CSV table of C-alpha atoms in Angstrom, one decimal:
chain,number,residue,atom,x,y,z
A,1,MET,CA,53.9,50.8,119.7
A,2,GLU,CA,56.2,50.5,116.7
A,3,ARG,CA,60.0,50.8,117.4
A,4,ARG,CA,62.8,51.9,115.1
A,5,PHE,CA,60.6,54.2,113.1
A,6,THR,CA,62.7,56.4,110.8
A,7,GLY,CA,61.4,59.9,111.4
A,8,GLU,CA,62.5,63.5,110.8
A,9,PHE,CA,65.5,63.2,113.2
A,10,ALA,CA,67.9,60.3,113.1
A,11,SER,CA,69.3,58.4,116.0
A,12,GLY,CA,72.6,60.0,117.2
A,13,GLU,CA,71.7,63.4,115.6
A,14,PRO,CA,72.5,66.5,117.8
A,15,VAL,CA,69.4,68.7,118.4
A,16,ARG,CA,68.5,71.9,120.2
A,17,ALA,CA,65.3,72.3,122.3
A,18,THR,CA,62.9,75.0,121.2
A,19,ALA,CA,60.4,74.5,124.1
A,20,VAL,CA,60.5,74.1,127.9
A,21,ILE,CA,60.0,70.4,128.7
A,22,ARG,CA,58.6,69.9,132.2
A,23,ASN,CA,58.5,66.9,134.6
A,24,ASP,CA,55.2,65.1,134.1
A,25,GLY,CA,55.8,62.9,137.1
A,26,MET,CA,58.3,60.5,135.5
A,27,TYR,CA,61.3,61.9,137.4
A,28,PRO,CA,60.8,60.9,141.1
A,29,HIS,CA,63.2,63.4,142.7
A,30,LYS,CA,61.9,66.4,140.9
A,31,ASP,CA,58.6,68.2,141.4
A,32,VAL,CA,55.8,67.8,138.8
A,33,GLY,CA,56.0,70.8,136.5
A,34,GLU,CA,59.6,71.5,137.2
A,35,PRO,CA,61.5,72.3,134.0
A,36,LEU,CA,63.8,69.6,132.8
A,37,VAL,CA,65.0,71.1,129.5
A,38,HIS,CA,65.0,74.8,128.5
A,39,PRO,CA,65.0,76.3,125.0
A,40,GLY,CA,68.5,76.3,123.6
A,41,ASP,CA,69.6,73.2,125.5
A,42,THR,CA,71.5,70.8,123.3
A,43,GLY,CA,70.9,67.0,123.2
A,44,VAL,CA,71.2,63.9,121.2
A,45,VAL,CA,68.4,61.9,119.7
A,46,ARG,CA,68.6,58.3,121.0
A,47,GLU,CA,65.6,56.8,119.2
A,48,SER,CA,62.5,57.6,117.3
A,49,TRP,CA,59.2,55.8,117.5
A,50,ARG,CA,55.5,56.1,116.7
A,51,PHE,CA,52.5,56.0,119.1
A,52,LEU,CA,48.9,56.7,118.0
A,53,GLY,CA,50.1,58.1,114.7
A,54,GLU,CA,52.5,60.6,116.3
A,55,ILE,CA,56.3,60.5,116.0
A,56,TYR,CA,58.2,60.8,119.3
A,57,TYR,CA,61.9,61.0,120.1
A,58,THR,CA,63.9,60.0,123.1
A,59,VAL,CA,66.5,62.7,123.6
A,60,GLU,CA,69.4,62.7,126.0
A,61,PHE,CA,70.5,66.1,127.5
A,62,VAL,CA,73.9,65.3,129.0
A,63,ALA,CA,74.4,68.7,130.6
A,64,ARG,CA,71.2,68.3,132.5
A,65,SER,CA,71.5,64.6,133.1
A,66,VAL,CA,68.0,63.8,131.7
A,67,PHE,CA,66.4,61.7,129.0
A,68,VAL,CA,63.1,63.2,127.8
A,69,ILE,CA,60.5,62.3,125.2
A,70,MET,CA,59.9,65.0,122.7
A,71,ARG,CA,58.0,65.7,119.5
A,72,GLY,CA,59.6,67.0,116.4
A,73,HIS,CA,58.2,70.5,116.7
A,74,GLU,CA,59.9,70.9,120.2
A,75,MET,CA,63.4,70.7,118.7
A,76,VAL,CA,65.6,71.7,115.7
A,77,ARG,CA,68.8,70.4,114.2
A,78,MET,CA,72.0,71.9,115.6
A,79,GLY,CA,73.0,74.9,113.5
A,80,THR,CA,69.4,75.8,112.8
A,81,ALA,CA,68.2,79.2,114.0
A,82,PHE,CA,65.1,79.4,116.2
A,83,ASP,CA,63.1,81.9,118.2
A,84,ALA,CA,63.2,80.9,121.9
A,85,ALA,CA,60.7,83.6,122.9
């Protein structure tokens, strides 16, 4: 796994989720499948990295008190319009 990969989103950049991110079992006090992040939630990219040719981002959502791993198509830059339907 390569660290410090410069991807589409920079570390420290504010983003908005465009997809529901659910617990895959990594959060011990939440049910598997329980939503952790909802479309429209705002977060901050903490790091980007590559794994098996894909770019992943660790994103902190302070209002929900969670860190989640997301792919670029699951978020947009702040100020960018998106369809949350």
